[in-house]
């Protein structure tokens, strides 16, 4: 797959014309930082009125026609020199990759050999970690008062002062997920003082999907605005799939190590051990996973609290840990070994995403005892992680009716010292399978307005099956809408400029600008052309929705033209001009063809 | 078109099997009232566990296999005897229908003859109105303490006492739109104490669409849950299209008479007169239009307030009236003649939908001076309408960021004496043309939670073109989600039963029940089958989303089976059973095929 494949025909076309010097559509631009190797990508939209609008861009080098990407080679390691220059990390041999890492048993009827064709062919690399286990995290640097290149990068991206970024990270109110083994990423930040972010889940299951599909889903998701991607693969080739995704991802990658650990014990939860889990975390940290979901809050004593629930435990990780706790009648090995886990994560700068294993899976179970008992434990674990300088965010629900949403963010912020909240939806009703991107998009917009820092998308396939390419796009677009609606409601500086630019284009019938400024230019153009395909329609002062006679914006413009643009002009002008206006037999619409 | 066409294959199939005595899928049932001719339709969903769930049904006789409908004949006049029995109305010759009513000019190059094929062929009828102009409105009856059959009907539908319905109507907090010339409707109520309702707009424009399409869109919209339908046709055959829609509609029909009036003056706003408008209102009232949008709040003095707006006036009706006011430098003829208009509407029981002609069309214009100046006038007009016993609801915006939504409903309720609020969205951002069903669904759910009584849907084609059949379905489903999410958040009695039934089915892997309980069973089934088509998958304890090993609900069920169902059982059982559980070598998942 080349970078062309990762883009839609429309955008390819736009960039071609951009190269040809025409200023239509959009093109990739870069904002320079204080050092030559610090260039922050933006999406520059060129308007037909000569102005241009700059938008946040998550699509990576794939949308830069001057960069020739190749998924077999991987992206260039943008941050490598920054990491080396800090001098606090070292390369080492690393853990040998075994067939079991890809879920292949020597005993397997399919034979014990790994699928060597699938092994990532890119440049050989050795893993890197902090010298003598010291914390090499952005949190440690921020606390020391250092503004790293990564911090400067996100400051430019968010259009704030670098010191604001450092402060928010140092206070634990924001995280900058950036594993020292994932130098390919374009740094981004997650925190309530910054733009609301969106995560897209990909990943094959035992039932379906392949490596190629997952890599394509990742580039496709970031093409439409995903700020991070979680690889939730649970099938075969789990290690190799992750390698391909990491080496080609311009955004931070998150995982749930427990899934791979369970594969290593053939799905027998009770056979899980701290050693197997730890080995898996190191395996993934060496590959470059930027943040990991850890369900350490599912404690033995909380499991009975779910007994009277309508839908029990709906988190995969939560149910696995609950089964383990009951099988051994022991406290969770994740909770028991949390400090050692902190030391490991600190050595690679892997960010915690403390999982909500007991989140409600139905309206009936929202905000119950089990959910909030776990949240209090997450608050306790958050404090421990901070002692080890590990960046931490907290995961949230789930299924929650609108009137119970605010309590979730308020409690989380209080209990977890304002650590970034990372929520799935919440879904505001259970009755619409096949439309849960919408049932959850409603809750997502609200909870983000109230302070959630990152939203985990939900696709139309939620509860029904594995999302395909179209579902991924629909999920991302829906959640970008929720995130931007929240940025507006929070009064985020500059957020409204985008809306204003599009509304100006709409009022002035600059159709091409309206399309190019849209979250999804392709579909906007396509919908318009369905009923008015002709080129003239692109300059027409109406569309098929109301037709020429009834276009209110056209009438509004006539009023301004006839009576002057400003309020006083209209007030003064009204009396004088009304006569001649009537006399002019002015028609308030363009005559129809017939 | 027969009733078969109005339904999807799935529901036809379900009803067939229902007739065959199998209790799968759903079928149409009726709840009897105190009189034999009062039967309230419900959607009875039969679950595989023997239980059944009763849902509100808007689809009309089209989904009753025992009723043979025919759009050329129209629906049977359910309410006719109730209206006659009241003895306060009389039939009369009525106003002759002219070619101009269908937008056909004698001077037209296409010739002066009306398209006689298009004339509705159903039973001949004379219009009916209140004797010597007395108010024959549900408001008048409610104030007199009468509980009409219509009120009893909606009481059964909403599962409340008839007296509650009468009280809310009498207080002006709810409306029951039911023109005496539209006896075909199944009565419904709009008010904040009742289920949140959804309106779907249909209507051809000068550019596209036909009579057949509009009738089909109406039955299609009600099939998916539209509670009312507005016919916003602006093209040719406007009168005839409306006749077909009315005679075949089981739900109240709303219109904007101003659109047809403008057609009668060939689109020249300044040539509009009170006489032409009044003639159009009577024409439509005689046909049976149940509620009319009247933009009487757009006063001359308010027009200049829109001069500095980003998107001016975006309401068709609002811009037309503004153009008229400026052309003549006169106060709006709708405002000036409002009392006479009240007398007309009272004689047919046409409900006012006082239009928000100055609603904001962009985030930048939300909650501005022009918008709230008009709202105060609507409050004044609402009081006048009540003096004439005319039922009244108030229309609301528009484009509003989340943090400015609540002010809209709070102000409206205060200024308009709690008259039902009927809002379009609001859209919470301007940046997503082609996804405005979602940008607005977010705002719709929130404002409905806070008290809006009816939501006007927005389709994916908003701002881009005229919606087709698929867009209508997507718009209705999205708004049913918003409405139900609001019913849940308001704690509406019984609202959560639907969610609980679906979540129970989900937790127990009753896939068919999950599909049949879904807002859109067809799409839910289709999405599931995309990845796991086989019949066995319908009983499998997992889906392709997580696969068998990682199905949290499966694991949850195992836990309950192994450790007892209730909380105490688990607590007591935990210690004892943990050993044998481990010994049993229990696998927490179903083994995969391989």
Short mmCIF file of C-alpha atoms in Angstrom, two decimals, chain A residues 109-110 205-208 234-236 258-260 262-263 265-270 300-301 303-316 319-320 322-323 325-329 361-365 369 399 401-404 427-439 441-442 445-446 449-450 460-468 471 473-474 477-478 481-482 484-491 496 498-504 506-507 511 514-515 517-520 523-532 542-553 555-556 559-560 563-568 570-571 574-575 577-579 581-582 585-589 592 594, chain B residues 109-110 205-208 234-236 258-260 262-263 265-270 300-301 303-316 319-320 322-323 325-329 361-365 369 399 401-404 427-439 441-442 445-446 449-450 460-468 471 473-474 477-478 481-482 484-491 496 498-504 506-507 511 514-515 517-520 523-532 542-553 555-556 559-560 563-568 570-571 574-575 577-579 581-582 585-589 592 594:
data_model
loop_
_atom_site.label_atom_id
_atom_site.label_comp_id
_atom_site.label_asym_id
_atom_site.label_seq_id
_atom_site.Cartn_x
_atom_site.Cartn_y
_atom_site.Cartn_z
CA UNK A 109 -2.29 -28.95 14.13
CA UNK A 110 -1.33 -26.07 11.82
CA UNK A 205 -10.60 -11.31 16.29
CA UNK A 206 -10.28 -15.08 16.23
CA UNK A 207 -13.19 -15.01 13.82
CA UNK A 208 -12.15 -12.60 11.11
CA UNK A 234 -7.14 -11.24 19.82
CA UNK A 235 -6.55 -13.73 17.03
CA UNK A 236 -3.46 -15.26 15.50
CA UNK A 258 -4.30 -9.01 28.93
CA UNK A 259 -5.77 -10.16 25.60
CA UNK A 260 -2.45 -11.46 24.32
CA UNK A 262 -4.87 -14.92 27.63
CA UNK A 263 -3.98 -16.21 24.18
CA UNK A 265 -2.62 -19.67 28.09
CA UNK A 266 -5.00 -20.82 25.39
CA UNK A 267 -7.90 -18.81 26.76
CA UNK A 268 -7.93 -20.35 30.23
CA UNK A 269 -8.32 -17.31 32.50
CA UNK A 270 -7.44 -19.28 35.62
CA UNK A 300 -11.84 -9.83 44.22
CA UNK A 301 -14.23 -8.09 46.60
CA UNK A 303 -16.97 -9.18 41.71
CA UNK A 304 -20.03 -10.02 43.87
CA UNK A 305 -21.23 -6.44 43.42
CA UNK A 306 -21.97 -7.33 39.79
CA UNK A 307 -24.13 -10.34 40.64
CA UNK A 308 -27.45 -8.51 40.53
CA UNK A 309 -26.62 -6.54 37.41
CA UNK A 310 -28.71 -6.81 34.29
CA UNK A 311 -25.68 -7.30 32.06
CA UNK A 312 -22.97 -8.42 34.51
CA UNK A 313 -19.43 -7.54 33.46
CA UNK A 314 -19.18 -6.33 29.86
CA UNK A 315 -15.51 -5.41 29.71
CA UNK A 316 -13.46 -8.22 28.18
CA UNK A 319 -14.56 -10.39 32.98
CA UNK A 320 -11.23 -12.20 32.52
CA UNK A 322 -13.05 -11.49 37.61
CA UNK A 323 -12.92 -15.11 36.44
CA UNK A 325 -10.01 -13.83 41.01
CA UNK A 326 -12.87 -16.25 41.62
CA UNK A 327 -11.02 -19.29 40.27
CA UNK A 328 -8.18 -18.72 42.73
CA UNK A 329 -10.18 -16.87 45.34
CA UNK A 361 -23.15 -2.51 29.95
CA UNK A 362 -26.75 -1.35 30.08
CA UNK A 363 -28.84 1.64 31.12
CA UNK A 364 -30.04 -0.38 34.11
CA UNK A 365 -26.51 -0.85 35.49
CA UNK A 369 -21.93 0.26 43.36
CA UNK A 399 -23.98 2.73 28.95
CA UNK A 401 -28.60 7.68 30.51
CA UNK A 402 -28.13 11.43 29.96
CA UNK A 403 -29.13 12.49 33.46
CA UNK A 404 -26.46 10.25 35.02
CA UNK A 427 -24.36 5.11 25.10
CA UNK A 428 -27.52 6.96 26.16
CA UNK A 429 -29.93 4.11 25.34
CA UNK A 430 -29.75 0.35 24.69
CA UNK A 431 -32.49 0.12 22.07
CA UNK A 432 -30.65 0.95 18.86
CA UNK A 433 -28.12 -1.74 17.86
CA UNK A 434 -26.70 -0.80 14.41
CA UNK A 435 -26.88 2.89 15.44
CA UNK A 436 -24.73 2.85 18.57
CA UNK A 437 -22.33 5.36 17.03
CA UNK A 438 -25.27 7.75 17.42
CA UNK A 439 -26.63 6.57 20.81
CA UNK A 441 -22.13 10.08 20.11
CA UNK A 442 -24.81 11.94 22.08
CA UNK A 445 -20.43 15.08 23.18
CA UNK A 446 -21.97 15.81 26.59
CA UNK A 449 -18.15 19.19 27.15
CA UNK A 450 -18.04 18.49 30.90
CA UNK A 460 -22.39 1.08 13.91
CA UNK A 461 -21.31 -2.56 14.37
CA UNK A 462 -21.03 -2.29 18.18
CA UNK A 463 -22.76 -5.30 19.82
CA UNK A 464 -23.17 -6.94 16.41
CA UNK A 465 -19.82 -7.62 14.77
CA UNK A 466 -16.35 -6.45 13.78
CA UNK A 467 -16.29 -3.02 12.08
CA UNK A 468 -15.24 -2.84 8.43
CA UNK A 471 -17.83 1.44 9.90
CA UNK A 473 -14.97 5.95 8.98
CA UNK A 474 -18.52 6.44 10.27
CA UNK A 477 -16.55 11.09 11.80
CA UNK A 478 -19.33 10.76 14.40
CA UNK A 481 -18.40 15.75 15.56
CA UNK A 482 -18.86 15.02 19.28
CA UNK A 484 -15.64 19.43 18.08
CA UNK A 485 -19.11 20.16 19.50
CA UNK A 486 -17.48 19.85 22.93
CA UNK A 487 -14.56 22.10 21.96
CA UNK A 488 -17.15 24.74 20.96
CA UNK A 489 -19.14 24.33 24.19
CA UNK A 490 -15.91 24.62 26.22
CA UNK A 491 -15.09 27.81 24.33
CA UNK A 496 -15.36 28.33 16.33
CA UNK A 498 -13.84 26.45 11.60
CA UNK A 499 -17.63 26.73 12.01
CA UNK A 500 -17.53 30.40 11.05
CA UNK A 501 -15.51 29.73 7.91
CA UNK A 502 -17.94 27.04 6.81
CA UNK A 503 -21.01 29.14 7.62
CA UNK A 504 -19.57 32.10 5.68
CA UNK A 506 -22.59 28.51 3.09
CA UNK A 507 -24.12 31.98 3.23
CA UNK A 511 -20.14 25.41 -2.53
CA UNK A 514 -18.31 24.37 1.92
CA UNK A 515 -17.29 20.91 0.72
CA UNK A 517 -14.17 22.70 4.88
CA UNK A 518 -16.51 19.82 5.73
CA UNK A 519 -15.40 17.09 8.13
CA UNK A 520 -16.06 14.72 5.20
CA UNK A 523 -19.69 12.72 1.16
CA UNK A 524 -20.84 16.35 1.31
CA UNK A 525 -20.00 16.82 -2.37
CA UNK A 526 -21.57 13.49 -3.30
CA UNK A 527 -24.85 14.29 -1.49
CA UNK A 528 -25.09 17.68 -3.16
CA UNK A 529 -24.40 16.26 -6.60
CA UNK A 530 -27.02 13.52 -6.21
CA UNK A 531 -29.76 16.02 -6.97
CA UNK A 532 -27.85 18.88 -8.66
CA UNK A 542 -29.63 27.66 -4.08
CA UNK A 543 -29.65 23.88 -3.82
CA UNK A 544 -32.30 21.23 -4.43
CA UNK A 545 -33.39 21.32 -0.81
CA UNK A 546 -35.47 24.49 -1.17
CA UNK A 547 -35.02 25.36 -4.81
CA UNK A 548 -34.34 28.90 -6.05
CA UNK A 549 -37.59 30.61 -4.95
CA UNK A 550 -37.36 29.45 -1.37
CA UNK A 551 -33.67 29.83 -0.65
CA UNK A 552 -33.74 31.89 2.54
CA UNK A 553 -30.05 32.74 2.27
CA UNK A 555 -33.47 36.21 0.05
CA UNK A 556 -31.36 37.37 3.00
CA UNK A 559 -32.36 42.16 1.53
CA UNK A 560 -28.82 43.22 2.40
CA UNK A 563 -31.22 47.77 2.04
CA UNK A 564 -27.54 47.98 2.89
CA UNK A 565 -25.36 45.59 4.80
CA UNK A 566 -25.16 47.01 8.30
CA UNK A 567 -27.92 47.37 10.83
CA UNK A 568 -27.99 51.19 10.75
CA UNK A 570 -30.96 48.95 6.96
CA UNK A 571 -32.73 51.03 9.59
CA UNK A 574 -35.73 50.97 5.10
CA UNK A 575 -37.99 53.99 4.85
CA UNK A 577 -35.61 52.44 -0.16
CA UNK A 578 -38.89 50.65 0.38
CA UNK A 579 -40.60 52.63 -2.36
CA UNK A 581 -37.60 48.59 -4.00
CA UNK A 582 -41.28 48.01 -4.67
CA UNK A 585 -40.51 45.02 -9.19
CA UNK A 586 -37.69 43.19 -7.50
CA UNK A 587 -38.12 39.46 -7.46
CA UNK A 588 -36.83 37.88 -4.27
CA UNK A 589 -35.54 34.88 -6.17
CA UNK A 592 -36.62 29.41 -12.75
CA UNK A 594 -39.13 27.66 -17.31
CA UNK B 109 -46.74 27.72 -21.54
CA UNK B 110 -47.61 24.23 -20.25
CA UNK B 205 -39.42 21.28 -4.37
CA UNK B 206 -39.56 23.06 -7.74
CA UNK B 207 -36.46 21.07 -8.58
CA UNK B 208 -37.39 17.47 -7.89
CA UNK B 234 -43.16 24.08 -2.88
CA UNK B 235 -43.37 22.86 -6.45
CA UNK B 236 -46.26 22.14 -8.81
CA UNK B 258 -46.88 30.79 3.27
CA UNK B 259 -45.08 28.54 0.78
CA UNK B 260 -48.21 27.91 -1.25
CA UNK B 262 -45.92 32.60 -2.44
CA UNK B 263 -46.45 30.19 -5.34
CA UNK B 265 -47.96 35.21 -6.54
CA UNK B 266 -45.29 33.56 -8.64
CA UNK B 267 -42.64 33.88 -5.95
CA UNK B 268 -42.83 37.68 -5.64
CA UNK B 269 -42.78 38.18 -1.86
CA UNK B 270 -43.85 41.81 -2.12
CA UNK B 300 -40.60 44.85 10.68
CA UNK B 301 -38.50 46.20 13.55
CA UNK B 303 -35.30 42.60 10.45
CA UNK B 304 -32.42 45.04 11.02
CA UNK B 305 -31.37 42.93 14.02
CA UNK B 306 -30.27 40.25 11.54
CA UNK B 307 -28.02 42.58 9.54
CA UNK B 308 -24.81 41.74 11.38
CA UNK B 309 -25.48 38.02 11.45
CA UNK B 310 -23.13 35.54 9.87
CA UNK B 311 -25.94 33.70 8.10
CA UNK B 312 -28.77 36.26 8.10
CA UNK B 313 -32.27 34.75 8.04
CA UNK B 314 -32.27 31.00 7.33
CA UNK B 315 -35.97 30.25 7.73
CA UNK B 316 -37.74 30.22 4.37
CA UNK B 319 -36.94 35.49 4.93
CA UNK B 320 -40.11 35.81 2.85
CA UNK B 322 -38.77 39.98 6.10
CA UNK B 323 -38.62 40.75 2.38
CA UNK B 325 -41.97 43.94 5.47
CA UNK B 326 -39.05 45.82 3.91
CA UNK B 327 -40.65 46.05 0.47
CA UNK B 328 -43.70 47.75 1.92
CA UNK B 329 -42.00 49.19 4.97
CA UNK B 361 -28.51 29.39 11.01
CA UNK B 362 -25.00 29.11 12.40
CA UNK B 363 -23.16 28.64 15.69
CA UNK B 364 -22.11 32.29 15.48
CA UNK B 365 -25.72 33.56 15.44
CA UNK B 369 -31.00 39.62 19.86
CA UNK B 399 -27.85 25.99 15.16
CA UNK B 401 -23.63 25.13 20.61
CA UNK B 402 -24.25 22.78 23.55
CA UNK B 403 -23.59 25.35 26.26
CA UNK B 404 -26.26 27.68 24.85
CA UNK B 427 -27.28 21.49 15.37
CA UNK B 428 -24.32 21.65 17.76
CA UNK B 429 -21.72 22.46 15.09
CA UNK B 430 -21.64 23.75 11.49
CA UNK B 431 -18.67 21.72 10.24
CA UNK B 432 -20.28 18.43 9.24
CA UNK B 433 -22.58 18.77 6.21
CA UNK B 434 -23.75 15.23 5.23
CA UNK B 435 -23.84 14.33 8.94
CA UNK B 436 -26.25 16.96 10.25
CA UNK B 437 -28.64 14.26 11.47
CA UNK B 438 -25.86 13.57 13.98
CA UNK B 439 -24.73 17.15 14.73
CA UNK B 441 -29.31 14.59 17.07
CA UNK B 442 -26.90 15.51 19.87
CA UNK B 445 -31.51 14.70 22.77
CA UNK B 446 -30.30 17.38 25.19
CA UNK B 449 -34.32 16.02 28.10
CA UNK B 450 -34.71 19.63 29.30
CA UNK B 460 -28.09 13.66 6.24
CA UNK B 461 -29.03 15.80 3.22
CA UNK B 462 -29.63 18.97 5.29
CA UNK B 463 -27.92 21.97 3.63
CA UNK B 464 -27.14 19.84 0.56
CA UNK B 465 -30.29 18.58 -1.12
CA UNK B 466 -33.73 16.99 -0.86
CA UNK B 467 -33.81 13.80 1.25
CA UNK B 468 -34.56 10.50 -0.45
CA UNK B 471 -32.31 9.78 4.20
CA UNK B 473 -35.30 6.62 7.44
CA UNK B 474 -31.91 7.68 8.78
CA UNK B 477 -34.22 6.62 13.41
CA UNK B 478 -31.66 9.17 14.63
CA UNK B 481 -32.91 7.67 19.47
CA UNK B 482 -32.73 11.28 20.67
CA UNK B 484 -36.06 7.90 23.64
CA UNK B 485 -32.76 8.95 25.27
CA UNK B 486 -34.66 12.01 26.53
CA UNK B 487 -37.60 9.91 27.78
CA UNK B 488 -35.07 7.87 29.78
CA UNK B 489 -33.34 10.96 31.18
CA UNK B 490 -36.74 12.43 32.15
CA UNK B 491 -37.54 9.18 33.94
CA UNK B 496 -36.63 1.98 30.50
CA UNK B 498 -37.66 -1.26 26.43
CA UNK B 499 -33.93 -0.88 27.19
CA UNK B 500 -34.14 -3.52 29.91
CA UNK B 501 -35.86 -6.03 27.62
CA UNK B 502 -33.20 -5.53 24.94
CA UNK B 503 -30.32 -5.72 27.43
CA UNK B 504 -31.75 -8.93 28.93
CA UNK B 506 -28.33 -9.26 24.80
CA UNK B 507 -26.99 -10.77 28.02
CA UNK B 511 -30.14 -12.71 19.14
CA UNK B 514 -32.29 -8.42 20.26
CA UNK B 515 -33.03 -7.81 16.59
CA UNK B 517 -36.59 -5.25 19.92
CA UNK B 518 -34.20 -2.96 18.02
CA UNK B 519 -35.34 0.40 16.73
CA UNK B 520 -34.32 -0.93 13.30
CA UNK B 523 -30.27 -3.26 9.89
CA UNK B 524 -29.31 -4.88 13.21
CA UNK B 525 -29.89 -8.35 11.74
CA UNK B 526 -28.07 -7.43 8.53
CA UNK B 527 -25.00 -6.10 10.39
CA UNK B 528 -24.78 -9.20 12.55
CA UNK B 529 -25.10 -11.54 9.57
CA UNK B 530 -22.38 -9.71 7.60
CA UNK B 531 -19.71 -11.48 9.64
CA UNK B 532 -21.62 -14.46 11.11
CA UNK B 542 -20.70 -14.67 21.15
CA UNK B 543 -20.49 -12.59 18.00
CA UNK B 544 -17.68 -11.70 15.62
CA UNK B 545 -16.90 -8.53 17.57
CA UNK B 546 -14.97 -10.30 20.31
CA UNK B 547 -15.12 -13.93 19.24
CA UNK B 548 -15.87 -16.78 21.65
CA UNK B 549 -12.85 -16.50 23.96
CA UNK B 550 -13.33 -12.84 24.70
CA UNK B 551 -17.07 -12.59 25.06
CA UNK B 552 -17.37 -10.84 28.42
CA UNK B 553 -21.07 -11.68 28.73
CA UNK B 555 -17.63 -15.16 30.93
CA UNK B 556 -20.04 -13.27 33.20
CA UNK B 559 -19.17 -16.86 36.73
CA UNK B 560 -22.81 -16.81 37.77
CA UNK B 563 -20.57 -19.23 41.73
CA UNK B 564 -24.28 -18.79 42.08
CA UNK B 565 -26.55 -16.08 40.75
CA UNK B 566 -27.13 -13.72 43.63
CA UNK B 567 -24.62 -11.54 45.41
CA UNK B 568 -24.74 -13.48 48.69
CA UNK B 570 -21.36 -15.52 45.15
CA UNK B 571 -19.92 -14.18 48.39
CA UNK B 574 -16.58 -17.86 46.39
CA UNK B 575 -14.40 -19.49 49.04
CA UNK B 577 -16.34 -23.20 45.07
CA UNK B 578 -13.04 -21.67 44.02
CA UNK B 579 -11.20 -24.97 44.52
CA UNK B 581 -13.88 -24.52 39.91
CA UNK B 582 -10.13 -24.61 39.41
CA UNK B 585 -10.36 -27.11 34.55
CA UNK B 586 -13.21 -24.88 33.51
CA UNK B 587 -12.59 -22.96 30.34
CA UNK B 588 -14.09 -19.48 30.39
CA UNK B 589 -15.10 -19.74 26.75
CA UNK B 592 -13.23 -22.58 18.81
CA UNK B 594 -10.50 -25.56 15.10
#
